[in-house]
Coordinates of C-alpha atoms and ligand atoms in Angstrom, one line a residue:
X1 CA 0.0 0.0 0.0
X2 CA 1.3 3.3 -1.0
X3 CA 1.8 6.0 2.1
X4 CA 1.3 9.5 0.9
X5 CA 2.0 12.4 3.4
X6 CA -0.8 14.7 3.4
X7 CA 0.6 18.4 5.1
X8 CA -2.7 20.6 6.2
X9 CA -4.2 17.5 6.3
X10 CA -6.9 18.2 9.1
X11 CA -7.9 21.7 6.8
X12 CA -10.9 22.4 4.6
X13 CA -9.5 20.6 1.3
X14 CA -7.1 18.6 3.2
X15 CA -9.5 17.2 5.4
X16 CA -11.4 16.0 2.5
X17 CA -8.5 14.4 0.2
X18 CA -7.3 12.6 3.0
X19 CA -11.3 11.0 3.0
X20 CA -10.8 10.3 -0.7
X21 CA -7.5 8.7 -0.4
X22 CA -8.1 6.2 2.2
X23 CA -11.4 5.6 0.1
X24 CA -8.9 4.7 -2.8
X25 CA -7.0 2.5 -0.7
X26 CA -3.8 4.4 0.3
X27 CA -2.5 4.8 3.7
X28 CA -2.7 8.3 5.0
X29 CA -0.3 10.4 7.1
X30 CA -0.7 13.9 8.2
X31 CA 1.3 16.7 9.1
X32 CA -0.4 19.7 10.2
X33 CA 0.1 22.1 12.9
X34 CA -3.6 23.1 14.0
X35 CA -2.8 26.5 13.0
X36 CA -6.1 27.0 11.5
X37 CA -8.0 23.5 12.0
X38 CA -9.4 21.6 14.9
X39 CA -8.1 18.2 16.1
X40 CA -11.0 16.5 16.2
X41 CA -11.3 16.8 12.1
X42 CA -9.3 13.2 13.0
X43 CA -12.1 11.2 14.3
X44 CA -14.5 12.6 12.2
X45 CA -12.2 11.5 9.1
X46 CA -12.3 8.2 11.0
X47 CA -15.8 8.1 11.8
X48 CA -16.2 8.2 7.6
X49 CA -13.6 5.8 6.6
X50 CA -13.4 3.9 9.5
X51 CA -9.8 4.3 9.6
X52 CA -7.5 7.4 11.5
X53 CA -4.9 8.1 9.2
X54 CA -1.6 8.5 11.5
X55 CA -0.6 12.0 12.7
X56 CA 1.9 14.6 13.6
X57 CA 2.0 17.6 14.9
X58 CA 4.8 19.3 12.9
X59 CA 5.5 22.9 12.1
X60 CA 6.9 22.6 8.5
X61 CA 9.2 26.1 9.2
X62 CA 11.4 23.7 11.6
X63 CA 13.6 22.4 9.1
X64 CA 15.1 20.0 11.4
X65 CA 11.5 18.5 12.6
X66 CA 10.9 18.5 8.8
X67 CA 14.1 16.5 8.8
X68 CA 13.6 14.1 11.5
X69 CA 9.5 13.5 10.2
X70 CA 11.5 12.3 6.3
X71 CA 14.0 10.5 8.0
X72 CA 11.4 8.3 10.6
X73 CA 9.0 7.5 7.9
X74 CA 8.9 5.9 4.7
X75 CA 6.7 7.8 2.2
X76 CA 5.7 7.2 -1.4
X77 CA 4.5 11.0 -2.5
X78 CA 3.3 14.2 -0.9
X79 CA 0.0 15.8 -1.1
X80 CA 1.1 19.5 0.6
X81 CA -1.3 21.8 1.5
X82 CA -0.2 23.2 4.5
X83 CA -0.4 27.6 3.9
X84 CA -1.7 30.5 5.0
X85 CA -4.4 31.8 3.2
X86 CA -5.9 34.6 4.1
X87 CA -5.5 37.0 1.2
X88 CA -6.5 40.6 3.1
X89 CA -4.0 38.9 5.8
X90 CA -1.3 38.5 3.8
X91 CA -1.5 42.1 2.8
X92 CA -1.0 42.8 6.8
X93 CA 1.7 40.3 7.2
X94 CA 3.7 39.6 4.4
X95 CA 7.2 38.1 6.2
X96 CA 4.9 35.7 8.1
X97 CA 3.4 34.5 4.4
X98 CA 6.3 34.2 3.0
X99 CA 7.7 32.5 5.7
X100 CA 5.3 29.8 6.4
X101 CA 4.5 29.1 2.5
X102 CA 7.8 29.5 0.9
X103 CA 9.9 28.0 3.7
X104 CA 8.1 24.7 4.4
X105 CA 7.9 23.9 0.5
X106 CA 11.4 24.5 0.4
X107 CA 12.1 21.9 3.2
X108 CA 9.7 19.2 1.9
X109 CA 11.1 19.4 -1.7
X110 CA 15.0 19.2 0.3
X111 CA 13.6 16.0 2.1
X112 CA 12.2 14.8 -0.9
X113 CA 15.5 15.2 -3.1
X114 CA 17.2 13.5 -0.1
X115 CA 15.1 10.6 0.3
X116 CA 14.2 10.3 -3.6
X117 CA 10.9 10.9 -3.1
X118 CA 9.4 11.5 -6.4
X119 CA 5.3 12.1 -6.1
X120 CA 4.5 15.8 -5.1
X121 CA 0.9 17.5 -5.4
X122 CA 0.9 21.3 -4.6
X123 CA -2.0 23.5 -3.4
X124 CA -1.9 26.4 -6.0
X125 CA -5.0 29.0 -6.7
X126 CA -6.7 30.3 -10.3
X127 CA -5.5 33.9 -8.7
X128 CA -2.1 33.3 -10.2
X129 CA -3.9 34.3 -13.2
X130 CA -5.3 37.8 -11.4
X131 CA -7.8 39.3 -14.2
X132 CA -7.3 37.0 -17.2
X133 CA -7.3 38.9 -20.5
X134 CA -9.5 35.4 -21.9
X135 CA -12.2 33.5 -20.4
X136 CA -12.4 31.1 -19.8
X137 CA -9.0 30.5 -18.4
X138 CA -7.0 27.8 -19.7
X139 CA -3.7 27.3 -18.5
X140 CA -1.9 29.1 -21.0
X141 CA -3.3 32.1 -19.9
X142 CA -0.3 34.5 -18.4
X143 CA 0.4 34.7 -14.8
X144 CA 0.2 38.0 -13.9
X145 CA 1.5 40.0 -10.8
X146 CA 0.3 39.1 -7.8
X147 CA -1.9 41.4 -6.0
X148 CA -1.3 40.2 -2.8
X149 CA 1.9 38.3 -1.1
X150 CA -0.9 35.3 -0.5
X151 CA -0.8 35.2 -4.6
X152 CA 2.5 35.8 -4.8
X153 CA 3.4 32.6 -2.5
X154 CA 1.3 30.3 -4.6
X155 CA 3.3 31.8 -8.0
X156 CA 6.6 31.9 -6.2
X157 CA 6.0 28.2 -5.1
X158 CA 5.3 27.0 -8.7
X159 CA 8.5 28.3 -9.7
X160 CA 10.5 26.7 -7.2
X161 CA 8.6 23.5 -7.6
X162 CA 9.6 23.7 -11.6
X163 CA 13.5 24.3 -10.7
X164 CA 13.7 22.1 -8.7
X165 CA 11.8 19.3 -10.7
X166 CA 14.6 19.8 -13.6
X167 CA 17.6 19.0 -11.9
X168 CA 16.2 16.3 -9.0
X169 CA 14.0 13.2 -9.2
X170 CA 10.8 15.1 -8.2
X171 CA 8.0 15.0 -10.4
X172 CA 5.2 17.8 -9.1
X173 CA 1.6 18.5 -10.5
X174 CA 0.3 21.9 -9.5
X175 CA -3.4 21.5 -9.2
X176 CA -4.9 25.6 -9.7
X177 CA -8.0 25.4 -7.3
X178 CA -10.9 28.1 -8.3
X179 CA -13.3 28.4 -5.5
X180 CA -13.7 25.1 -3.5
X181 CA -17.0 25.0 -1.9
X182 CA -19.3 23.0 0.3
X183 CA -18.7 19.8 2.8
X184 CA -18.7 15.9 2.5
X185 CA -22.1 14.1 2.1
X186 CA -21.6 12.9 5.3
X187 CA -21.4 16.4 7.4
X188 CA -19.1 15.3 9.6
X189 CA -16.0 17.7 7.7
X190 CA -16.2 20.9 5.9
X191 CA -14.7 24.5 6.3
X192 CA -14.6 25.6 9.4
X193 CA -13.1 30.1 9.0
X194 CA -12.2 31.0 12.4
X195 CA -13.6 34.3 12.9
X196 CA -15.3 36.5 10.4
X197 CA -15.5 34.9 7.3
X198 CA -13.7 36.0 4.2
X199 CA -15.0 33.6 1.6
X200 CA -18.5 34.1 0.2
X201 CA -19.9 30.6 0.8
X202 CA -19.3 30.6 4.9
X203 CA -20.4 34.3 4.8
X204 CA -23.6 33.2 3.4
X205 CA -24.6 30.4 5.7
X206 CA -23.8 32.4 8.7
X207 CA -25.7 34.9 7.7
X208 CA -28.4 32.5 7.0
X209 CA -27.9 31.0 10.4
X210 CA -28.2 34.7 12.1
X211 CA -24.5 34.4 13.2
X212 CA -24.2 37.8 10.6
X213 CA -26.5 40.5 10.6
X214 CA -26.3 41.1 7.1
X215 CA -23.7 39.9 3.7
X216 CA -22.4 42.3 1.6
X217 CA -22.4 42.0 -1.6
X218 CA -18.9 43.0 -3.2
X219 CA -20.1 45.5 -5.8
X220 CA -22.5 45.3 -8.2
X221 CA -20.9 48.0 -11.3
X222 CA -18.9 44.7 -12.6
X223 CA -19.1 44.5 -16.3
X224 CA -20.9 41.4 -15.8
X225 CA -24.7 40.6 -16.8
X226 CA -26.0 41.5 -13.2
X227 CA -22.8 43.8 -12.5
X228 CA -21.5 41.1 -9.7
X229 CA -18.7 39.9 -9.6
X230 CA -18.4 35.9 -11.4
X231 CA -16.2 32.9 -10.0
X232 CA -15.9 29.0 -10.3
X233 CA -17.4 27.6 -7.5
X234 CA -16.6 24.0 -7.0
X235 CA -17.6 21.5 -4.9
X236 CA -14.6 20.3 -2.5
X237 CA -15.3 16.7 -2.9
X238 CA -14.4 16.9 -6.7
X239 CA -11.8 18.4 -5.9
X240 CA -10.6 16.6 -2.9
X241 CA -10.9 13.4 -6.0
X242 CA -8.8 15.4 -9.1
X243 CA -5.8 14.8 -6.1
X244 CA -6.4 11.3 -6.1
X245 CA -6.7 11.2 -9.9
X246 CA -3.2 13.8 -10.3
X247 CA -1.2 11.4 -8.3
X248 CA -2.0 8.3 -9.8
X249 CA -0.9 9.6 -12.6
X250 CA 2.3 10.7 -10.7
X251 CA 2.8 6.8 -9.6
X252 CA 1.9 5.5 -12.9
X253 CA 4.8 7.3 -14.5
X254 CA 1.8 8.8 -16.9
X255 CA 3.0 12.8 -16.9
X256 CA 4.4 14.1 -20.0
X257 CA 6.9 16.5 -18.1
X258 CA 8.4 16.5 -14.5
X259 CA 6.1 19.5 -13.9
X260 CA 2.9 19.9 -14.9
X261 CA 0.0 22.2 -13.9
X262 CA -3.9 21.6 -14.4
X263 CA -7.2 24.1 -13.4
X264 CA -9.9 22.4 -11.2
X265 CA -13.3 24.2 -11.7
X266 CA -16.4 23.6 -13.5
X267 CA -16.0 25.4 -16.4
X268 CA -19.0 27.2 -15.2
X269 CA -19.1 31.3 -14.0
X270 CA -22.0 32.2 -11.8
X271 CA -22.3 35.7 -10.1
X272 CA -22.8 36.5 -6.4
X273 CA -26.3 37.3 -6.7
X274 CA -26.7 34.1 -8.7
X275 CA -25.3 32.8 -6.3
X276 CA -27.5 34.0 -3.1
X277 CA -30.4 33.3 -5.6
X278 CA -29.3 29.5 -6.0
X279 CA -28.9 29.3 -2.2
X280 CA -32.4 31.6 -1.6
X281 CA -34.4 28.3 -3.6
X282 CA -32.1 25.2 -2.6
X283 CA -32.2 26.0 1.0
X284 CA -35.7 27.8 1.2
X285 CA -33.6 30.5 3.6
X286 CA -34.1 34.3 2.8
X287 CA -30.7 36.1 3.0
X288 CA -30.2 39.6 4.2
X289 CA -27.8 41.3 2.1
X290 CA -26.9 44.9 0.9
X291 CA -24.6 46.0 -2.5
X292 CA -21.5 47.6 -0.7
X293 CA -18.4 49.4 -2.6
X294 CA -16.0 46.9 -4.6
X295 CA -13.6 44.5 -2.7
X296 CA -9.8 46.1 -2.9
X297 CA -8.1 42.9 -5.3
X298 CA -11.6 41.7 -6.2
X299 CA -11.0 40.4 -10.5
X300 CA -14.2 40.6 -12.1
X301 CA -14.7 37.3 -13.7
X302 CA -13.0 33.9 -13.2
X303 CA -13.6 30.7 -14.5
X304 CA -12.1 27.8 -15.8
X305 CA -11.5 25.9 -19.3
X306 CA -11.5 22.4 -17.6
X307 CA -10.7 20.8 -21.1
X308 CA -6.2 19.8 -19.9
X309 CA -7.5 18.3 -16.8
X310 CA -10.9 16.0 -18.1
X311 CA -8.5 15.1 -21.1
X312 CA -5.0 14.2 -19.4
X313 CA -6.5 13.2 -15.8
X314 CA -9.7 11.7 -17.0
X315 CA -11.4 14.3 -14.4
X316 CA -14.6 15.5 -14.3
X317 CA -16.5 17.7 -11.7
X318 CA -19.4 15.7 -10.2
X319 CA -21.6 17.4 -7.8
X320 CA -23.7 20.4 -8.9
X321 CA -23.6 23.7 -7.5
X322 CA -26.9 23.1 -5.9
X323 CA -25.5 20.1 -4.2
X324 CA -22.3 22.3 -3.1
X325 CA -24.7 24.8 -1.5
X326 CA -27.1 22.5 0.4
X327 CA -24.0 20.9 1.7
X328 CA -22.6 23.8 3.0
X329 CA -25.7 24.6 4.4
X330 CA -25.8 21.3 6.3
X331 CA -22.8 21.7 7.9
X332 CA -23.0 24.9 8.7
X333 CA -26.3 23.5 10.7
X334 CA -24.1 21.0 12.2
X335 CA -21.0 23.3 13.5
X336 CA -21.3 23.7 17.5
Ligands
UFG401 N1 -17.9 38.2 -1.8 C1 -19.0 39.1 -1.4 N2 -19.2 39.2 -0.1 C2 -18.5 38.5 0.8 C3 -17.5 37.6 0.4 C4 -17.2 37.5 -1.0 O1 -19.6 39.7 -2.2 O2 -18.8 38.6 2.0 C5 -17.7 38.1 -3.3 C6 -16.3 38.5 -3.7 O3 -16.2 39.9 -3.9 C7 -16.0 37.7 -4.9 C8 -16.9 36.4 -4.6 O4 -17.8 36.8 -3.6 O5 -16.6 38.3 -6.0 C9 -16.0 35.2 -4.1 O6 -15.2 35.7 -3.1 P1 -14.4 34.7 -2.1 O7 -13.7 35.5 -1.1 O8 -15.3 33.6 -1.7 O9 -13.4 34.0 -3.2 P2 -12.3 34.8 -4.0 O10 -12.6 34.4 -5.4 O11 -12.0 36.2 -3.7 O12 -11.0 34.0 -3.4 C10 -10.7 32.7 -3.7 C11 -9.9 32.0 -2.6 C12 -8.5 32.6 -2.5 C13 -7.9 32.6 -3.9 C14 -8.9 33.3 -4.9 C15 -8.4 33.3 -6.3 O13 -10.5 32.2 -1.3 O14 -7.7 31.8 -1.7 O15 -10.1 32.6 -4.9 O16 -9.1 34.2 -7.0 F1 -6.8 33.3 -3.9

């Protein structure tokens, strides 16, 4: 049985991979420091697989705990999602991004090259792409500055990944998340924001719980059809499986290149009052909201040409977007 190290593994997609991987019958090991998740995410992984994957509680910017986790354990590839996220944050504390992204990658990829470690999934983001001149985005499409130091991690990280992929035995598949959304079927894991929520989804249902007074809505003088502002919401449990399906190919030997890169999205744009609409009829909840000014860094349309991914990785997005939105509902219900 394979055993892939999965960093962040008690997060939001993290949590949710690690689900599908023991579902596909590899044996699981997390690292993950509980900066921004909750232990217990453990037994409820267990409670849906019936198996706990084996943890550690490792900060990945101690090189030499990084060093003695690689040279403890055997492991066949590397799922790493461990980051900081926040983009507004970021803004606020660059050093500490850079810091926790850029050094931890560096250290894995080191342990990696000295173990010959080959299989390496990294977290990267559609906002590498900021305000694409094209829609929908295909992977060609220029990266373009970064407008925060969040953004700028997720570029900087690709590039080391792809230097260091040339000249070591590391092959690495960046997978370009667009907007990962709603919980496992189950309810028993899904994103928990501490504090205020940034993302729109979490804003939503706690609004529609009457943990928020009221959502704002981002702007509505896009040039877009109702002037909000248009993403690629997709559900986390596709995307929790387009891991599964990217490292296969990984351990098959199947990539074309020692570094390769793929969007995950639907393919499909839907506005933030399409949105609230969507969750208004699946849920039967009315939401309070009001149009506010534009959010600072907010791109006016994002979504994804799917077509690399569904033809080199035999993916395909699953769940609809009503699914995605009752499930976040759900477990927003659920959340003590
Ligand atoms: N929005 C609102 N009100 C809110 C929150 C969001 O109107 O309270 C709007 C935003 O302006 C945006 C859309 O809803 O138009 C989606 O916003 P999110 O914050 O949910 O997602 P983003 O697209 O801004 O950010 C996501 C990830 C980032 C990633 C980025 C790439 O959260 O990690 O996609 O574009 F960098």
């Amino acid at each position: 049985m394979k055993k892939i190290l999965v960093t962040g593994g008690l997060g939001f997609i993290g949590s949710h991979t690690v689900v599908e991987l023991q579902n596909a019958g590899f044996e699981v090991v997390i690292i993950d420091n509980l900066s921004n998740s909750k232990i217990e995410v453990l037994d409820n992984i267990q409670e849906i697989t019936n198996k706990k994957p084996e943890f550690f509680n490792i900060d990945l910017r101690n090189k030499k705990d990084v060093k003695h986790f690689f040279n403890t354990n055997s492991i066949d590839g590397i799922i790493h999602f461990a980051a900081s996220k926040a983009v507004g944050e970021s803004v606020n504390i660059p050093l500490e991004y850079y810091e926790n992204n850029i050094n931890s990658l560096v250290f894995i990829l080191q342990e990696m090259k000295n173990h010959k470690i080959s299989n390496f999934i990294f977290s990267s983001s559609c906002t590498i792409y900021g305000q694409a001149d094209e829609l929908p985005i295909t992977e060609n499409s220029p990266i373009k500055p970064a407008e925060s130091p969040y953004g700028n991690t997720k570029q900087i990280g690709e590039e080391i990944i792809r230097d260091a992929s040339k000249v070591t035995n590391i092959n690495a598949i960046s997978l370009r998340y667009f907007n990962p959304i709603g919980a496992h079927e189950s309810i028993k894991i899904g994103e928990l924001p501490i504090g205020i929520p940034q993302n729109l989804i979490p804003y939503i249902t706690q609004t529609a719980m009457g943990i928020r007074k009221e959502l704002s809505v981002f702007g509505d003088d896009y040039n877009t059809p109702d002037g909000t502002a248009i993403r690629d919401y997709i559900h986390v449990v596709d995307l929790a499986k387009a891991h599964i399906s990217a490292l296969k190919r990984l351990i098959d030997k199947r990539n074309n290149e020692s570094f390769e890169f793929f969007n995950v999205g639907t393919g499909k744009g839907n506005s933030v009052l399409e949105i609230i609409q969507k969750f208004e009829t699946a849920t039967n909840v009315k939401l309070n909201y009001k149009i506010t000014d534009r959010r600072a860094g907010d791109v006016t349309a994002a979504y994804a040409d799917v077509s690399k991914i569904q033809k080199e990785l035999s993916w395909q997005n699953e769940k609809t977007l009503t699914e995605a939105l009752i499930s976040a509902w759900e477990w927003q219900k659920s959340v003590k």
